[in-house]
Backbone as a printed PyTorch tensor [residue, N CA C, xyz], in Angstrom:
tensor([[[  0.8430,  -1.2140,  -0.0420],
         [  0.0710,  -0.1490,  -0.0690],
         [  1.0440,   1.2790,  -0.1920]],

        [[  2.1320,   1.1800,   0.7520],
         [  2.9840,   2.1820,   0.9900],
         [  3.4850,   2.7080,  -0.5330]],

        [[  3.9150,   1.7190,  -1.2370],
         [  4.4050,   1.9230,  -2.6300],
         [  3.4890,   2.2700,  -3.5700]],

        [[  2.1600,   1.9800,  -3.4800],
         [  1.1090,   2.5920,  -4.3420],
         [  1.0020,   4.0740,  -3.9610]],

        [[  0.8190,   4.1810,  -2.6160],
         [  0.5130,   5.6350,  -2.3660],
         [  1.8940,   6.4420,  -2.6440]],

        [[  2.9430,   6.1250,  -2.3320],
         [  4.1870,   6.9240,  -2.8040],
         [  4.2590,   7.3490,  -4.2700]],

        [[  3.6750,   6.1870,  -5.0160],
         [  3.8690,   6.5810,  -6.6410],
         [  2.5080,   7.4890,  -7.1480]],

        [[  1.7250,   7.7880,  -6.0610],
         [  0.8120,   8.5890,  -6.8230],
         [  0.4920,   9.8200,  -6.2510]],

        [[  1.5760,  10.3310,  -5.2610],
         [  1.3680,  11.4260,  -4.8620],
         [  2.5460,  12.1080,  -4.9190]],

        [[  2.7070,  13.5740,  -4.7700],
         [  3.8690,  14.3010,  -4.8730],
         [  4.5650,  13.9800,  -3.6010]],

        [[  4.2940,  13.7690,  -2.5880],
         [  5.2040,  13.5910,  -1.5790],
         [  4.4900,  12.8860,  -0.3340]],

        [[  5.2050,  11.9630,   0.3040],
         [  4.7050,  11.2960,   1.3810],
         [  5.6780,  11.1000,   2.3120]],

        [[  5.2770,  11.1450,   3.7050],
         [  6.0580,  10.7860,   4.7070],
         [  5.4700,  10.1120,   5.8730]],

        [[  6.1740,   9.0200,   6.2110],
         [  5.5260,   8.1250,   7.3800],
         [  6.0380,   8.9630,   8.6550]],

        [[  5.3800,   8.7360,   9.7260],
         [  5.5710,   9.3940,  10.8590],
         [  5.7100,   7.7470,  12.0810]],

        [[  6.8540,   7.9050,  12.7210],
         [  7.4190,   7.0510,  13.6220],
         [  6.4720,   7.3080,  14.7090]],

        [[  5.6130,   6.1420,  15.0160],
         [  4.8330,   6.2170,  16.1720],
         [  5.4580,   6.0850,  17.6050]],

        [[  6.6060,   6.1380,  17.5600],
         [  7.5530,   6.4160,  18.7470],
         [  7.6840,   7.7610,  18.9520]],

        [[  7.3310,   8.6700,  18.1890],
         [  7.7470,   9.9450,  18.2810],
         [  6.5100,  10.4630,  19.6190]],

        [[  7.2380,  11.5850,  20.1810],
         [  6.0990,  12.1560,  21.3740],
         [  5.0800,  13.0050,  20.1440]],

        [[  4.0340,  13.0330,  20.9530],
         [  2.8080,  13.6950,  20.3640],
         [  3.1970,  15.0430,  19.8710]],

        [[  4.0030,  15.6670,  20.6750],
         [  4.5820,  17.3090,  19.9990],
         [  5.3740,  17.2560,  18.9790]],

        [[  6.2930,  16.2920,  19.0360],
         [  7.0660,  16.1070,  17.7180],
         [  6.1320,  15.7090,  16.6660]],

        [[  5.1120,  14.9180,  16.5900],
         [  4.3190,  14.3890,  15.5200],
         [  3.5500,  15.6040,  15.0130]],

        [[  3.0390,  16.1320,  16.0250],
         [  2.3180,  17.5320,  15.7420],
         [  2.9450,  18.3930,  14.8990]],

        [[  4.0580,  18.6780,  15.3460],
         [  5.1880,  19.7870,  14.6240],
         [  5.5120,  19.3420,  13.3540]],

        [[  5.5310,  17.9730,  13.0390],
         [  5.8870,  17.6060,  11.9970],
         [  4.8100,  17.5920,  10.7800]],

        [[  3.5400,  17.4870,  11.3570],
         [  2.2870,  17.3640,  10.2740],
         [  2.3770,  18.8160,  10.0630]],

        [[  2.3760,  19.7430,  11.1350],
         [  2.0980,  21.2560,  10.4910],
         [  2.7000,  21.5370,   9.5800]],

        [[  4.3340,  21.3820,   9.8650],
         [  5.1740,  21.8940,   8.9940],
         [  5.0650,  21.3150,   7.5950]],

        [[  4.2850,  19.9640,   7.3970],
         [  4.1540,  19.6770,   6.1920],
         [  3.0370,  20.3870,   5.2290]],

        [[  2.6960,  21.2430,   5.8880],
         [  1.3220,  22.1030,   5.4130],
         [  0.2930,  21.2960,   4.6860]],

        [[ -0.3800,  20.6540,   5.1070],
         [ -1.2660,  19.5620,   4.3100],
         [ -2.7260,  20.5310,   4.1840]],

        [[ -3.3300,  20.1050,   3.1090],
         [ -4.7140,  20.7000,   2.7650],
         [ -5.7670,  20.1700,   3.5990]],

        [[ -5.4220,  18.6240,   3.5550],
         [ -6.4590,  17.6710,   4.0410],
         [ -5.5580,  16.7090,   4.7300]],

        [[ -5.9460,  16.3560,   6.2360],
         [ -5.7550,  15.3450,   6.6440],
         [ -6.8350,  14.3140,   6.9900]],

        [[ -6.6530,  12.9900,   6.7780],
         [ -7.5630,  11.7360,   6.8640],
         [ -6.9840,  11.0240,   7.9660]],

        [[ -7.7240,  10.6830,   9.0020],
         [ -7.5520,   9.7000,   9.9280],
         [ -8.4160,   8.6020,   9.6080]],

        [[ -7.6680,   7.3040,   9.1890],
         [ -8.2040,   6.1880,   8.5320],
         [ -9.1500,   5.4000,   9.5110]],

        [[ -8.6320,   5.1890,  10.8810],
         [ -9.1770,   4.3840,  11.7130],
         [ -9.1680,   5.0710,  13.0770]],

        [[ -9.5880,   6.3020,  13.3130],
         [ -9.3260,   7.0780,  14.6080],
         [-10.4020,   6.2180,  15.7550]],

        [[ -9.4190,   6.0430,  16.8650],
         [ -9.6950,   5.2880,  17.9420],
         [ -9.4810,   4.0690,  18.0040]],

        [[ -8.5880,   3.6070,  17.2700],
         [ -8.0940,   2.1980,  17.1760],
         [ -6.7910,   2.0850,  18.0940]],

        [[ -6.3510,   3.0900,  18.4030],
         [ -5.0440,   3.3940,  19.0310],
         [ -4.9060,   4.5360,  19.6040]],

        [[ -4.1610,   4.8660,  20.7260],
         [ -4.3390,   6.0310,  21.4270],
         [ -3.4400,   7.4200,  20.8110]],

        [[ -2.4600,   6.9130,  19.8960],
         [ -1.2630,   7.9020,  19.4760],
         [ -2.3240,   8.8640,  18.5430]],

        [[ -2.8810,   8.1970,  17.4850],
         [ -3.5390,   9.1010,  16.5330],
         [ -4.7750,   9.9930,  16.8460]],

        [[ -5.4870,   9.1770,  18.0580],
         [ -6.3910,   9.5310,  18.3570],
         [ -5.9940,  10.7890,  19.2260]],

        [[ -5.0680,  10.7270,  20.0390],
         [ -4.5130,  12.2980,  20.8240],
         [ -3.9160,  13.1780,  19.7870]],

        [[ -3.6540,  12.7640,  18.5770],
         [ -3.2600,  13.6730,  17.3770],
         [ -4.5950,  14.4610,  16.9850]],

        [[ -5.4970,  13.5720,  16.6890],
         [ -6.5640,  14.3020,  16.3110],
         [ -7.3190,  15.1680,  17.0350]],

        [[ -6.9380,  15.3650,  18.2410],
         [ -7.8250,  16.7600,  19.2410],
         [ -6.7710,  17.8770,  18.7540]],

        [[ -5.6980,  18.0150,  17.7760],
         [ -5.3320,  19.1790,  17.3120],
         [ -5.4830,  19.4930,  15.9360]],

        [[ -5.8620,  21.0360,  15.6560],
         [ -5.7360,  21.3590,  14.2910],
         [ -4.5930,  21.2560,  13.6220]],

        [[ -4.3910,  20.2770,  12.4890],
         [ -3.1590,  20.1860,  12.1190],
         [ -3.1360,  20.4170,  10.5060]],

        [[ -4.3150,  20.5710,   9.9950],
         [ -4.6640,  20.8940,   8.6980],
         [ -6.0740,  21.7220,   8.4860]],

        [[ -5.9670,  22.5050,   7.5530],
         [ -7.4860,  23.1450,   7.3950],
         [ -8.8180,  22.3070,   7.2820]],

        [[ -8.6460,  21.1870,   6.6840],
         [ -9.7310,  20.2020,   6.8310],
         [ -9.1250,  19.0990,   7.0340]],

        [[-10.0320,  18.5590,   8.3290],
         [ -9.5960,  17.0360,   8.7370],
         [-10.9400,  16.2800,   8.8170]],

        [[-10.6420,  14.7890,   8.5300],
         [-11.6390,  13.9310,   8.2530],
         [-11.3790,  12.7370,   8.9160]],

        [[-12.5200,  11.8300,   9.3530],
         [-12.1560,  10.6310,  10.1680],
         [-12.7830,   9.4620,   8.8110]],

        [[-12.0490,   8.7830,   8.4350],
         [-12.4650,   7.7460,   7.6510],
         [-13.3110,   6.5260,   8.5820]],

        [[-13.9230,   5.5310,   7.5790],
         [-15.0170,   4.9300,   8.3950],
         [-14.4320,   3.5360,   9.1070]],

        [[-12.9310,   3.4720,   9.1960],
         [-12.2680,   2.2610,   9.9390],
         [-12.8130,   1.9980,  11.1640]],

        [[-13.3640,   2.8930,  11.8900],
         [-14.0340,   2.7380,  13.2770],
         [-15.2530,   3.4470,  13.3160]],

        [[-16.2270,   2.9330,  12.7280],
         [-17.5390,   3.5240,  12.1270],
         [-18.2690,   4.2630,  13.4190]],

        [[-17.7860,   5.1740,  14.2100],
         [-18.6830,   5.8380,  15.1750],
         [-18.0940,   7.3870,  15.0870]],

        [[-18.7120,   8.2510,  15.3260],
         [-18.4780,   9.8280,  15.3350],
         [-17.0820,   9.7390,  16.4930]],

        [[-16.2820,  10.5640,  15.8920],
         [-14.6390,  10.6910,  16.7750],
         [-15.5310,  11.9390,  18.1170]],

        [[-16.3320,  12.6550,  17.8350],
         [-16.9200,  13.5000,  19.0350],
         [-15.8890,  14.6040,  19.1500]],

        [[-14.9640,  14.9740,  18.3240],
         [-13.9580,  15.9320,  18.4430],
         [-14.2960,  17.1730,  17.5650]],

        [[-14.2070,  18.4240,  18.1260],
         [-14.4170,  19.6020,  17.5530],
         [-13.4510,  19.6830,  16.3390]],

        [[-12.2360,  19.0410,  16.5190],
         [-11.3980,  19.2860,  15.5580],
         [-11.5260,  18.4760,  14.0150]],

        [[-12.2520,  17.5240,  14.3100],
         [-12.5330,  16.7290,  13.1860],
         [-13.9330,  17.2910,  12.3800]],

        [[-13.7360,  17.7290,  10.8130],
         [-14.8380,  18.3590,  10.0890],
         [-15.8400,  17.4010,   9.4880]],

        [[-15.2530,  16.0950,   8.8480],
         [-15.8820,  15.5090,   8.2500],
         [-15.8220,  14.1000,   8.3500]],

        [[-16.9290,  13.2470,   8.4250],
         [-17.0630,  11.7670,   8.7490],
         [-17.3420,  11.0860,   7.1740]],

        [[-16.1910,  10.5350,   6.7420],
         [-16.3620,   9.6900,   5.2830],
         [-16.8350,   8.2410,   5.5540]],

        [[-18.0650,   8.1110,   4.8980],
         [-18.9920,   6.8380,   5.1190],
         [-19.3230,   6.6020,   3.9730]],

        [[-19.8920,   5.0600,   4.0120],
         [-20.5920,   4.5130,   2.8900],
         [-22.0840,   5.0280,   3.2730]],

        [[-22.6620,   5.0150,   2.0880],
         [-24.2240,   5.6640,   2.0480],
         [-25.0900,   4.8790,   3.0470]],

        [[-24.7620,   3.3330,   3.1100],
         [-25.6750,   2.5720,   3.6440],
         [-25.1530,   2.2030,   5.0370]],

        [[-23.8500,   3.0850,   5.4570],
         [-23.5300,   2.6810,   7.0780],
         [-24.2410,   3.5530,   7.7180]],

        [[-24.6160,   4.6430,   7.6720],
         [-25.1680,   5.2300,   8.9590],
         [-26.6710,   5.7810,   8.2350]],

        [[-27.4360,   5.6510,   9.2990],
         [-28.7370,   5.9290,   8.4390],
         [-29.0740,   7.6630,   9.1000]],

        [[-30.0040,   8.2040,   8.4710],
         [-30.3740,   9.5880,   8.6930],
         [-30.6650,   9.8900,  10.2750]],

        [[-31.1790,   9.1850,  10.8780],
         [-31.2590,   9.3040,  12.2880],
         [-29.9670,   9.0150,  12.8630]],

        [[-29.3750,   8.2430,  12.6390],
         [-27.7800,   7.9680,  13.3450],
         [-26.9970,   9.2860,  13.2140]],

        [[-27.2020,   9.8900,  11.9840],
         [-26.1060,  10.9740,  11.6190],
         [-26.3330,  12.1620,  12.5250]],

        [[-27.5410,  12.2530,  13.2800],
         [-27.8820,  13.1910,  13.9150],
         [-26.9770,  13.3580,  15.1820]],

        [[-26.3050,  11.9560,  15.7510],
         [-25.5010,  12.0210,  16.5830],
         [-23.9990,  12.0270,  16.1990]],

        [[-23.7070,  12.4560,  15.3420],
         [-22.5350,  12.8180,  14.5540],
         [-21.9060,  14.0740,  14.8330]],

        [[-20.3080,  14.3720,  15.3140],
         [-20.0110,  15.6860,  15.6850],
         [-19.6980,  16.2020,  14.3770]],

        [[-19.1510,  15.1930,  13.3670],
         [-18.8520,  15.8790,  12.0590],
         [-19.6500,  16.0780,  11.1940]],

        [[-19.6680,  16.9610,  10.2740],
         [-20.5030,  16.6860,   8.9710],
         [-20.3690,  15.2730,   8.2700]],

        [[-21.3040,  14.6960,   8.0450],
         [-21.3140,  13.2550,   7.2590],
         [-21.2780,  13.2620,   5.9390]],

        [[-20.1600,  12.9290,   5.3500],
         [-19.9950,  12.5960,   3.8530],
         [-20.1650,  11.1160,   3.4000]],

        [[-21.2440,  10.8850,   2.5760],
         [-21.6410,   9.4480,   2.0240],
         [-21.2620,   9.3420,   0.8380]],

        [[-20.7100,   8.1680,   0.6700],
         [-20.1960,   7.6550,  -0.5750],
         [-20.9030,   6.3060,  -0.9740]],

        [[-21.2140,   6.1890,  -2.1600],
         [-21.9330,   5.0820,  -2.7820],
         [-20.8030,   3.9350,  -2.6840]],

        [[-19.9550,   4.1640,  -2.9010],
         [-18.6070,   3.1850,  -2.8650],
         [-17.3860,   3.7010,  -2.2480]],

        [[-16.6150,   2.7360,  -1.3100],
         [-15.2960,   3.3420,  -0.7110],
         [-14.5770,   2.1760,  -1.4380]],

        [[-13.3120,   2.8500,  -1.8630],
         [-12.2170,   1.4290,  -2.3410],
         [-11.5940,   1.0410,  -1.1160]],

        [[-11.8830,  -0.0790,  -0.7200],
         [-11.1120,  -0.7890,   0.4390],
         [-10.4860,  -1.9170,  -0.1560]],

        [[-10.3850,  -2.1880,  -1.3490],
         [ -9.7890,  -3.6510,  -2.0190],
         [ -8.6270,  -3.5130,  -1.8790]],

        [[ -7.9260,  -4.5490,  -1.8060],
         [ -6.4580,  -4.7270,  -1.8850],
         [ -5.8320,  -3.9210,  -2.9990]],

        [[ -4.4110,  -3.3310,  -2.9240],
         [ -4.2590,  -2.7010,  -4.1830],
         [ -3.3990,  -3.6080,  -5.4110]],

        [[ -4.2240,  -4.7070,  -5.6820],
         [ -3.8520,  -5.7310,  -6.6490],
         [ -4.7810,  -5.7990,  -7.7430]],

        [[ -4.5970,  -5.4210,  -8.7300],
         [ -5.3080,  -5.5720, -10.0530],
         [ -5.6950,  -7.1180, -10.3210]],

        [[ -7.1020,  -7.3080, -10.3040],
         [ -7.1360,  -8.6700, -10.6410],
         [ -8.7030,  -8.4530, -11.6760]],

        [[ -8.5890,  -9.4060, -12.8520],
         [ -9.6130,  -9.3280, -13.7880],
         [-10.4980, -10.1810, -13.1240]],

        [[-11.8400,  -9.6210, -12.4900],
         [-12.6230, -10.2930, -11.8930],
         [-13.6700, -11.2420, -12.8160]],

        [[-13.3480, -11.1790, -14.2330],
         [-14.0310, -11.8970, -15.0780],
         [-13.6550, -13.0820, -15.1780]],

        [[-12.0610, -13.2480, -15.0920],
         [-11.5620, -14.5020, -15.1500],
         [-12.2500, -15.5400, -14.1520]],

        [[-12.1380, -16.9860, -14.6770],
         [-12.5200, -17.7730, -13.6280],
         [-11.6740, -17.9700, -12.2010]],

        [[-12.0270, -18.5400, -11.5840],
         [-11.0070, -18.8710, -10.2530],
         [ -9.9480, -19.6950, -10.5340]],

        [[-10.2770, -20.5130, -11.5680],
         [ -9.0600, -21.4090, -12.4230],
         [ -8.0580, -20.7320, -13.1850]],

        [[ -8.2830, -19.6210, -13.4430],
         [ -7.1690, -18.7030, -14.4020],
         [ -6.4260, -17.7270, -13.3650]],

        [[ -6.9270, -17.3770, -12.1300],
         [ -6.4840, -16.2990, -11.1510],
         [ -5.2260, -17.1860, -10.7350]],

        [[ -4.1210, -16.2900, -10.9500],
         [ -2.8100, -16.7630, -10.4140],
         [ -2.9570, -16.4840,  -8.7740]],

        [[ -3.2930, -17.5370,  -7.9840],
         [ -3.6420, -17.3920,  -6.4630],
         [ -2.3110, -17.0420,  -5.6240]],

        [[ -1.1440, -17.4030,  -6.3040],
         [  0.0790, -17.0490,  -5.4450],
         [  0.4810, -15.5490,  -5.6810]],

        [[  0.2420, -14.9470,  -6.8350],
         [  0.5040, -13.6540,  -6.9060],
         [ -0.8340, -12.5230,  -6.1100]],

        [[ -2.1600, -13.1710,  -6.1730],
         [ -2.9350, -12.6970,  -5.4890],
         [ -2.8880, -12.4870,  -3.9330]],

        [[ -2.3220, -13.8200,  -3.4890],
         [ -2.2130, -13.8590,  -1.9650],
         [ -0.8060, -13.8130,  -1.8030]],

        [[ -0.0370, -12.7450,  -2.1260],
         [  1.2860, -12.9740,  -1.8350],
         [  1.6830, -13.3740,  -0.3110]],

        [[  2.6480, -14.0170,  -0.3410],
         [  3.1450, -14.2960,   1.0650],
         [  2.4070, -15.5140,   1.8090]],

        [[  0.8850, -15.6220,   1.2620],
         [  0.3870, -16.8760,   1.7330],
         [  0.8330, -18.3410,   1.4630]],

        [[  0.6750, -18.9260,   2.0320],
         [  1.0810, -20.5680,   1.7740],
         [ -0.1740, -21.4720,   1.7060]],

        [[ -0.7470, -21.4300,   0.3770],
         [ -1.8040, -21.9220,   0.2650],
         [ -1.3770, -23.3490,  -0.9690]],

        [[ -0.3070, -23.2720,  -1.0630],
         [  0.0850, -24.2190,  -2.2360],
         [  0.1190, -24.0410,  -3.7160]],

        [[  0.1090, -24.7940,  -4.5040],
         [  0.3510, -24.2730,  -6.1250],
         [ -1.2580, -23.6300,  -6.3840]],

        [[ -1.3120, -23.0150,  -7.4180],
         [ -2.5030, -22.6730,  -7.7270],
         [ -3.6350, -23.3950,  -8.1480]],

        [[ -3.0860, -24.7290,  -8.7080],
         [ -4.1330, -25.6910,  -9.3120],
         [ -4.6700, -26.5300,  -7.9300]],

        [[ -4.0300, -26.2400,  -6.7660],
         [ -4.4130, -26.9580,  -5.5710],
         [ -5.9270, -26.9640,  -5.1710]],

        [[ -6.4370, -25.6170,  -5.6470],
         [ -7.8700, -25.5210,  -5.1480],
         [ -8.5140, -24.7720,  -6.2920]],

        [[ -9.5100, -25.4890,  -6.4960],
         [-10.6760, -24.8450,  -7.4910],
         [-11.8040, -23.7880,  -6.9970]],

        [[-11.5710, -23.7910,  -5.6350],
         [-12.8690, -22.8560,  -5.0090],
         [-12.3420, -21.4430,  -4.9450]],

        [[-13.3780, -20.8590,  -4.6610],
         [-13.5050, -19.4400,  -4.6960],
         [-12.3310, -18.9850,  -3.5010]],

        [[-12.1860, -17.6380,  -3.7490],
         [-11.1100, -16.8640,  -2.6460],
         [-11.8960, -16.0390,  -1.6460]],

        [[-12.1020, -16.0820,  -0.3590],
         [-12.9200, -15.3720,   0.2650],
         [-12.0480, -14.2840,   1.0490]],

        [[-11.8230, -13.1880,   0.8410],
         [-10.9910, -12.3700,   1.1710],
         [-11.6650, -11.4170,   2.1900]],

        [[-11.1770, -11.7220,   3.7680],
         [-11.7820, -10.8600,   4.8990],
         [-10.8930,  -9.7470,   5.2100]],

        [[-11.3020,  -8.4880,   4.7080],
         [-10.4070,  -7.3260,   4.8840],
         [-10.3890,  -6.7650,   6.3930]],

        [[-11.3340,  -6.9380,   6.9920],
         [-11.3510,  -6.5150,   8.3810],
         [-10.2330,  -6.7490,   9.4520]],

        [[-10.0020,  -5.9570,  10.2150],
         [ -8.8050,  -6.2420,  11.4100],
         [ -9.5910,  -7.3710,  12.1520]],

        [[ -8.3860,  -8.0710,  12.4620],
         [ -8.6120,  -9.0790,  13.3130],
         [ -9.1150,  -8.9900,  14.6120]],

        [[ -8.6120,  -8.2990,  15.3680],
         [ -9.3220,  -8.1200,  16.7490],
         [-10.6410,  -7.4060,  16.3560]],

        [[-10.9680,  -7.1720,  15.5340],
         [-12.6170,  -6.7070,  15.2960],
         [-13.4590,  -7.9100,  15.1630]],

        [[-13.0060,  -9.1030,  14.7710],
         [-14.0470, -10.0600,  14.4020],
         [-14.3280, -10.5780,  15.6450]],

        [[-15.5130, -10.8570,  15.5960],
         [-16.1990, -11.6260,  16.9310],
         [-15.8030, -12.8110,  16.8770]],

        [[-15.5630, -13.7000,  17.7580],
         [-15.1710, -15.1990,  17.6740],
         [-16.4790, -15.9380,  17.3140]],

        [[-17.7340, -15.6730,  17.0930],
         [-18.6870, -16.1480,  16.3380],
         [-18.7680, -16.2310,  14.7520]],

        [[-18.0180, -15.3190,  14.5170],
         [-17.5450, -15.0730,  12.9730],
         [-17.0230, -16.4380,  12.5430]],

        [[-16.1430, -17.3450,  13.3820],
         [-15.7620, -18.3680,  13.1180],
         [-16.5090, -19.2250,  12.4610]],

        [[-17.5670, -19.2900,  13.1140],
         [-18.7670, -20.2730,  12.7030],
         [-19.3990, -19.9170,  11.2480]],

        [[-19.2640, -18.6810,  10.9340],
         [-19.4930, -18.1580,   9.8870],
         [-18.3700, -18.8940,   8.5230]],

        [[-17.4580, -18.4220,   8.7450],
         [-16.2570, -19.0780,   7.9970],
         [-16.3490, -20.4280,   7.8190]],

        [[-16.6930, -21.5050,   8.9320],
         [-16.7500, -22.7190,   8.8230],
         [-17.7320, -23.0400,   8.0270]],

        [[-19.2830, -22.4340,   7.8500],
         [-20.1690, -22.7640,   6.9920],
         [-19.7020, -22.5240,   5.7960]],

        [[-18.9390, -21.3380,   5.2780],
         [-18.6820, -20.9420,   3.9850],
         [-17.7690, -22.2290,   3.4340]],

        [[-16.8410, -22.5880,   4.4580],
         [-16.1700, -23.9140,   3.6550],
         [-16.7630, -25.1720,   3.7960]],

        [[-17.9470, -25.3490,   4.4800],
         [-18.5060, -26.3900,   4.3720],
         [-19.3820, -26.2370,   3.0900]],

        [[-19.8850, -25.3230,   2.4590],
         [-20.2960, -24.9770,   1.2000],
         [-19.5330, -25.0970,   0.2620]],

        [[-18.3010, -24.7030,   0.1360],
         [-17.4820, -24.7490,  -0.5530],
         [-15.8360, -25.3360,  -0.0750]],

        [[-15.8070, -26.6000,   0.0630],
         [-14.7700, -27.3960,   0.8420],
         [-13.3610, -27.0230,  -0.0030]],

        [[-13.2540, -26.3840,  -1.1500],
         [-12.1540, -26.2750,  -2.0260],
         [-11.8800, -24.7820,  -1.7010]],

        [[-12.8110, -23.9000,  -1.2000],
         [-12.3840, -22.5880,  -1.0230],
         [-11.2760, -22.2000,  -0.1370]],

        [[-10.6580, -20.8520,  -0.3570],
         [ -9.8130, -20.1740,   0.3850],
         [-10.2760, -19.0410,   1.0190]],

        [[-10.2270, -19.1020,   2.4000],
         [-10.4220, -17.8240,   3.3420],
         [ -9.0410, -17.2890,   3.6580]],

        [[ -8.9690, -15.9420,   3.3480],
         [ -7.6930, -15.5480,   3.2770],
         [ -8.0110, -14.0030,   4.3530]],

        [[ -7.0540, -14.0540,   5.5320],
         [ -7.2980, -13.0010,   6.4650],
         [ -6.2540, -12.4400,   6.4610]],

        [[ -6.3590, -10.8160,   6.8560],
         [ -5.1760, -10.1270,   6.9780],
         [ -4.4380, -10.4280,   8.0720]],

        [[ -2.9590, -10.3640,   8.1430],
         [ -2.1530, -10.7990,   9.0080],
         [ -1.7090,  -9.3560,   9.6360]],

        [[ -1.5500,  -9.0220,  10.7870],
         [ -1.2000,  -7.9050,  11.6070],
         [ -0.0940,  -8.2420,  12.4390]],

        [[  0.9200,  -7.4440,  12.3200],
         [  2.0200,  -7.9590,  13.5700],
         [  1.3710,  -7.0910,  15.0810]],

        [[  1.9250,  -7.9200,  15.6510],
         [  1.3440,  -7.4650,  17.4110],
         [  2.4380,  -7.1130,  17.9950]],

        [[  2.2840,  -5.9530,  18.8220],
         [  3.1000,  -5.3190,  19.3660],
         [  2.4850,  -5.2970,  21.0430]],

        [[  3.1600,  -5.8160,  21.8810],
         [  2.7240,  -5.8100,  23.3980],
         [  3.2330,  -5.0290,  23.9660]],

        [[  2.3290,  -3.9300,  24.7200],
         [  3.1250,  -2.9110,  25.6610],
         [  2.8960,  -3.2250,  26.7850]],

        [[  3.8600,  -3.4450,  27.9410],
         [  3.6370,  -4.1840,  29.2830],
         [  3.8280,  -2.7740,  30.0750]],

        [[  3.4340,  -2.4800,  30.9790],
         [  3.6380,  -1.3420,  32.2030],
         [  3.8250,  -2.2080,  33.6230]],

        [[  4.8900,  -1.8500,  34.0230],
         [  4.9200,  -2.2010,  35.4970],
         [  4.0210,  -1.5740,  36.2780]]])
């Protein structure tokens, strides 16, 4: 994803999450952004506390964590049209911007008209160990949600999918885990 972004923007910069909030804020302000989008505000403390500051003229929150931020510093909530009802929108502190589609697909182009047998599964699922492409003729079920957001009962749904399609492949996103312990 980083390579895709880097190749499609004039400038990009990664912030080290070990930076203090003040250093991170100063770095963002120095960049003179026009728009700042928080992709999953509320999922971890560092970006949540950054969001309390006005770091760009326009600040948005993406639907990665689909509830209002409640912050006066966030101007817009970017959502799917079907995600938030008109009644629910009254409880958002941000102005709700609704999209019919939000591109959350992986940054791999795939000819969706091709049959599952013609898709190079190894290139589609880079890094996964599912064996050679011909080892499975079933569909690929890609679960893009973050693992810690999946309820344990969702395992039963995945098992029912595999019962229905025994040659199917379920691919989940792998996230490196960093444990922080305090004495």
